[in-house]
Amino acid sequence: MIRKDEKVVFNLDGKTIEADPGTTILQAADAAGVYIPRLCYMDGIEAFGGCRLCTVTVNGRPAAACTQPCAPDTVVQSDTEELNAQRRMVLEMLFVEGNHFCMACEKSGNCELQAQAYRLGLDAARFDFLEPQRPVDASHPDVMIDHNRCIQCHRCVRASRDVDGKAIFGFVGRGGEKHVGISGSDRLS
Ligand code: FES
């Protein structure tokens, strides 16, 4: 049992980290200046562990760093060749599953997906590009969604629901048809 005022001490990639009880591994790493790759996590909204880019091992077992609370005396590994290879695989699948035209995208240079690809040394995908046909959803008067670029990180859904309390966005469909819809548009109704 850890007292509320007691620090949780654990090891992350060889570095001793001290964190408040209840802090996730990713939050503790950020506070200690150790970067763990992430995509669906965003400071200020509840983490849900969807993209798995932040996967680390805790005493040898995989866990999402954004949802896993740090535990005393554990050995956490993040920056290993095996974990980074798995992260590249996740990124490759995201790139081939959507239509990410970085060279022609206005977000190029200010895109977290692109930044993670650079960070992890992903310069080409091994898989065939699926090149799905996805229309831009401009059915709502105030919001437009380009489903070609959406990686379904749930951030818009969580921020709208949990921070604004408005639930403007939601998911529609299942499997490969799943996509973000806008409340009030014909796609979400
Ligand atoms: Fe942890 Fe996406 S950042 S699962």
Tab-separated table of C-alpha atoms and ligand atoms in Angstrom:
chain	number	residue	atom	x	y	z
A	1	MET	CA	0.000	0.000	0.000
A	2	ILE	CA	1.423	3.371	-1.031
A	3	ARG	CA	0.632	6.429	1.075
A	4	LYS	CA	-0.782	9.419	-0.807
A	5	ASP	CA	2.272	11.539	-0.088
A	6	GLU	CA	4.683	8.728	-0.968
A	7	LYS	CA	6.398	8.694	-4.362
A	8	VAL	CA	6.261	5.723	-6.689
A	9	VAL	CA	9.785	4.873	-7.739
A	10	PHE	CA	10.373	2.813	-10.853
A	11	ASN	CA	12.944	2.362	-13.574
A	12	LEU	CA	12.362	3.571	-17.117
A	13	ASP	CA	14.968	2.699	-19.727
A	14	GLY	CA	17.625	2.614	-17.028
A	15	LYS	CA	16.574	5.896	-15.424
A	16	THR	CA	15.085	6.107	-11.942
A	17	ILE	CA	11.735	7.911	-12.030
A	18	GLU	CA	9.747	9.229	-9.083
A	19	ALA	CA	6.062	9.895	-9.575
A	20	ASP	CA	2.949	10.610	-7.561
A	21	PRO	CA	0.690	7.598	-6.946
A	22	GLY	CA	-1.908	7.228	-9.680
A	23	THR	CA	0.293	8.869	-12.299
A	24	THR	CA	0.466	6.965	-15.550
A	25	ILE	CA	3.797	5.825	-16.931
A	26	LEU	CA	3.497	8.301	-19.791
A	27	GLN	CA	2.756	11.240	-17.478
A	28	ALA	CA	5.622	10.258	-15.205
A	29	ALA	CA	7.945	9.928	-18.196
A	30	ASP	CA	6.918	13.366	-19.500
A	31	ALA	CA	7.542	14.914	-16.093
A	32	ALA	CA	10.994	13.323	-16.016
A	33	GLY	CA	11.828	14.500	-19.537
A	34	VAL	CA	11.685	11.045	-21.126
A	35	TYR	CA	9.643	10.940	-24.310
A	36	ILE	CA	7.424	7.953	-25.076
A	37	PRO	CA	5.861	8.041	-28.583
A	38	ARG	CA	2.085	8.552	-28.607
A	39	LEU	CA	-0.730	9.468	-30.958
A	40	CYS	CA	-4.147	9.156	-29.326
A	41	TYR	CA	-3.017	10.590	-25.988
A	42	MET	CA	-3.600	14.278	-25.423
A	43	ASP	CA	-2.892	16.172	-22.257
A	44	GLY	CA	-6.146	17.363	-20.694
A	45	ILE	CA	-8.444	14.648	-21.983
A	46	GLU	CA	-8.872	11.188	-20.562
A	47	ALA	CA	-6.556	8.577	-22.075
A	48	PHE	CA	-8.157	5.506	-23.562
A	49	GLY	CA	-5.234	3.486	-24.932
A	50	GLY	CA	-6.385	3.203	-28.515
A	51	CYS	CA	-3.424	3.617	-30.851
A	52	ARG	CA	-0.923	1.475	-28.906
A	53	LEU	CA	1.992	3.578	-30.092
A	54	CYS	CA	2.926	4.203	-26.475
A	55	THR	CA	3.222	0.498	-25.683
A	56	VAL	CA	6.039	-0.222	-23.254
A	57	THR	CA	6.948	-3.313	-21.313
A	58	VAL	CA	6.451	-3.409	-17.558
A	59	ASN	CA	8.536	-6.188	-16.061
A	60	GLY	CA	8.511	-7.717	-19.530
A	61	ARG	CA	4.761	-7.439	-20.144
A	62	PRO	CA	3.329	-5.026	-22.714
A	63	ALA	CA	1.165	-2.156	-21.471
A	64	ALA	CA	-0.115	1.139	-22.858
A	65	ALA	CA	1.955	3.792	-21.084
A	66	CYS	CA	-0.861	6.349	-21.370
A	67	THR	CA	-3.282	4.283	-19.296
A	68	GLN	CA	-0.997	2.140	-17.119
A	69	PRO	CA	-0.340	3.638	-13.681
A	70	CYS	CA	3.282	3.455	-12.657
A	71	ALA	CA	3.977	0.871	-9.995
A	72	PRO	CA	6.778	0.754	-7.445
A	73	ASP	CA	9.951	-1.164	-8.216
A	74	THR	CA	8.922	-2.050	-11.763
A	75	VAL	CA	11.266	-2.067	-14.728
A	76	VAL	CA	9.727	-0.265	-17.687
A	77	GLN	CA	11.269	-0.389	-21.126
A	78	SER	CA	10.246	1.914	-23.949
A	79	ASP	CA	13.159	2.786	-26.199
A	80	THR	CA	14.058	-0.704	-27.402
A	81	GLU	CA	14.547	-1.887	-30.966
A	82	GLU	CA	11.688	-4.377	-30.600
A	83	LEU	CA	9.178	-1.820	-29.311
A	84	ASN	CA	10.224	0.774	-31.868
A	85	ALA	CA	9.813	-1.818	-34.631
A	86	GLN	CA	6.274	-2.479	-33.385
A	87	ARG	CA	5.605	1.270	-33.391
A	88	ARG	CA	6.836	1.534	-36.968
A	89	MET	CA	4.446	-1.298	-37.863
A	90	VAL	CA	1.512	0.587	-36.297
A	91	LEU	CA	2.491	3.713	-38.217
A	92	GLU	CA	2.874	1.800	-41.470
A	93	MET	CA	-0.628	0.407	-41.094
A	94	LEU	CA	-2.045	3.849	-40.408
A	95	PHE	CA	-0.330	5.262	-43.480
A	96	VAL	CA	-1.442	2.524	-45.876
A	97	GLU	CA	-4.981	2.395	-44.476
A	98	GLY	CA	-5.690	6.085	-45.160
A	99	ASN	CA	-4.814	8.608	-47.836
A	100	HIS	CA	-2.041	10.680	-46.319
A	101	PHE	CA	-0.607	12.881	-49.047
A	102	CYS	CA	2.069	14.558	-46.946
A	103	MET	CA	3.613	16.448	-49.856
A	104	ALA	CA	0.289	18.117	-50.647
A	105	CYS	CA	-1.137	18.386	-47.130
A	106	GLU	CA	-1.494	21.781	-45.469
A	107	LYS	CA	-0.622	20.121	-42.132
A	108	SER	CA	2.748	18.891	-43.397
A	109	GLY	CA	5.368	19.981	-40.903
A	110	ASN	CA	2.743	20.335	-38.187
A	111	CYS	CA	1.373	16.798	-38.103
A	112	GLU	CA	1.859	14.340	-35.270
A	113	LEU	CA	1.496	11.284	-37.502
A	114	GLN	CA	4.196	12.612	-39.826
A	115	ALA	CA	6.371	13.595	-36.859
A	116	GLN	CA	6.161	10.105	-35.368
A	117	ALA	CA	7.125	8.626	-38.727
A	118	TYR	CA	10.213	10.853	-38.847
A	119	ARG	CA	11.031	10.158	-35.208
A	120	LEU	CA	10.859	6.397	-35.662
A	121	GLY	CA	12.666	6.374	-39.000
A	122	LEU	CA	9.751	5.294	-41.166
A	123	ASP	CA	10.517	6.295	-44.726
A	124	ALA	CA	8.556	3.693	-46.706
A	125	ALA	CA	5.741	1.264	-45.994
A	126	ARG	CA	6.180	-2.452	-46.646
A	127	PHE	CA	2.487	-2.981	-47.256
A	128	ASP	CA	0.333	-2.157	-50.228
A	129	PHE	CA	-1.586	1.102	-49.941
A	130	LEU	CA	-5.300	0.396	-49.674
A	131	GLU	CA	-6.203	3.763	-51.244
A	132	PRO	CA	-9.763	3.775	-49.899
A	133	GLN	CA	-12.340	5.999	-51.542
A	134	ARG	CA	-13.479	8.314	-48.769
A	135	PRO	CA	-15.587	11.387	-49.367
A	136	VAL	CA	-14.965	14.579	-47.427
A	137	ASP	CA	-17.873	15.109	-45.019
A	138	ALA	CA	-19.004	18.703	-45.481
A	139	SER	CA	-22.606	17.998	-44.532
A	140	HIS	CA	-22.482	20.102	-41.367
A	141	PRO	CA	-22.617	23.911	-41.692
A	142	ASP	CA	-19.773	24.528	-39.234
A	143	VAL	CA	-17.493	21.477	-39.349
A	144	MET	CA	-15.850	19.587	-42.188
A	145	ILE	CA	-14.094	16.237	-41.827
A	146	ASP	CA	-11.636	14.794	-44.286
A	147	HIS	CA	-11.908	11.085	-43.529
A	148	ASN	CA	-8.858	10.421	-45.683
A	149	ARG	CA	-6.611	11.909	-42.985
A	150	CYS	CA	-8.479	10.708	-39.900
A	151	ILE	CA	-6.622	8.022	-37.930
A	152	GLN	CA	-9.517	7.594	-35.467
A	153	CYS	CA	-7.540	8.712	-32.448
A	154	HIS	CA	-10.848	9.597	-30.720
A	155	ARG	CA	-9.415	12.912	-29.540
A	156	CYS	CA	-12.208	14.992	-31.078
A	157	VAL	CA	-14.818	12.615	-29.666
A	158	ARG	CA	-13.324	12.663	-26.169
A	159	ALA	CA	-12.602	16.407	-26.097
A	160	SER	CA	-16.077	17.318	-27.311
A	161	ARG	CA	-17.778	14.906	-24.940
A	162	ASP	CA	-15.629	15.221	-21.807
A	163	VAL	CA	-14.231	18.767	-21.966
A	164	ASP	CA	-16.948	20.706	-23.777
A	165	GLY	CA	-19.798	18.448	-22.653
A	166	LYS	CA	-21.361	18.730	-26.099
A	167	ALA	CA	-20.713	15.376	-27.778
A	168	ILE	CA	-20.421	16.990	-31.193
A	169	PHE	CA	-18.543	13.995	-32.616
A	170	GLY	CA	-19.201	10.293	-32.451
A	171	PHE	CA	-18.317	7.129	-34.302
A	172	VAL	CA	-20.577	5.695	-36.944
A	173	GLY	CA	-20.383	2.250	-38.553
A	174	ARG	CA	-18.297	-0.785	-37.702
A	175	GLY	CA	-15.056	-2.405	-38.822
A	176	GLY	CA	-13.655	-0.871	-41.982
A	177	GLU	CA	-16.748	1.327	-42.307
A	178	LYS	CA	-16.244	2.984	-38.931
A	179	HIS	CA	-15.748	6.737	-39.165
A	180	VAL	CA	-16.270	9.959	-37.237
A	181	GLY	CA	-19.673	11.557	-37.648
A	182	ILE	CA	-20.830	15.015	-36.655
A	183	SER	CA	-23.908	15.476	-34.509
A	184	GLY	CA	-26.643	17.015	-36.622
A	185	SER	CA	-25.203	15.753	-39.901
A	186	ASP	CA	-26.948	12.972	-41.737
A	187	ARG	CA	-23.928	10.725	-41.133
A	188	LEU	CA	-24.384	10.568	-37.362
A	189	SER	CA	-28.150	10.328	-37.265
B	1	FES	FE1	-1.271	5.390	-25.567
B	1	FES	FE2	-2.373	5.872	-27.965
B	1	FES	S1	-0.987	7.099	-26.863
B	1	FES	S2	-2.501	4.067	-26.737
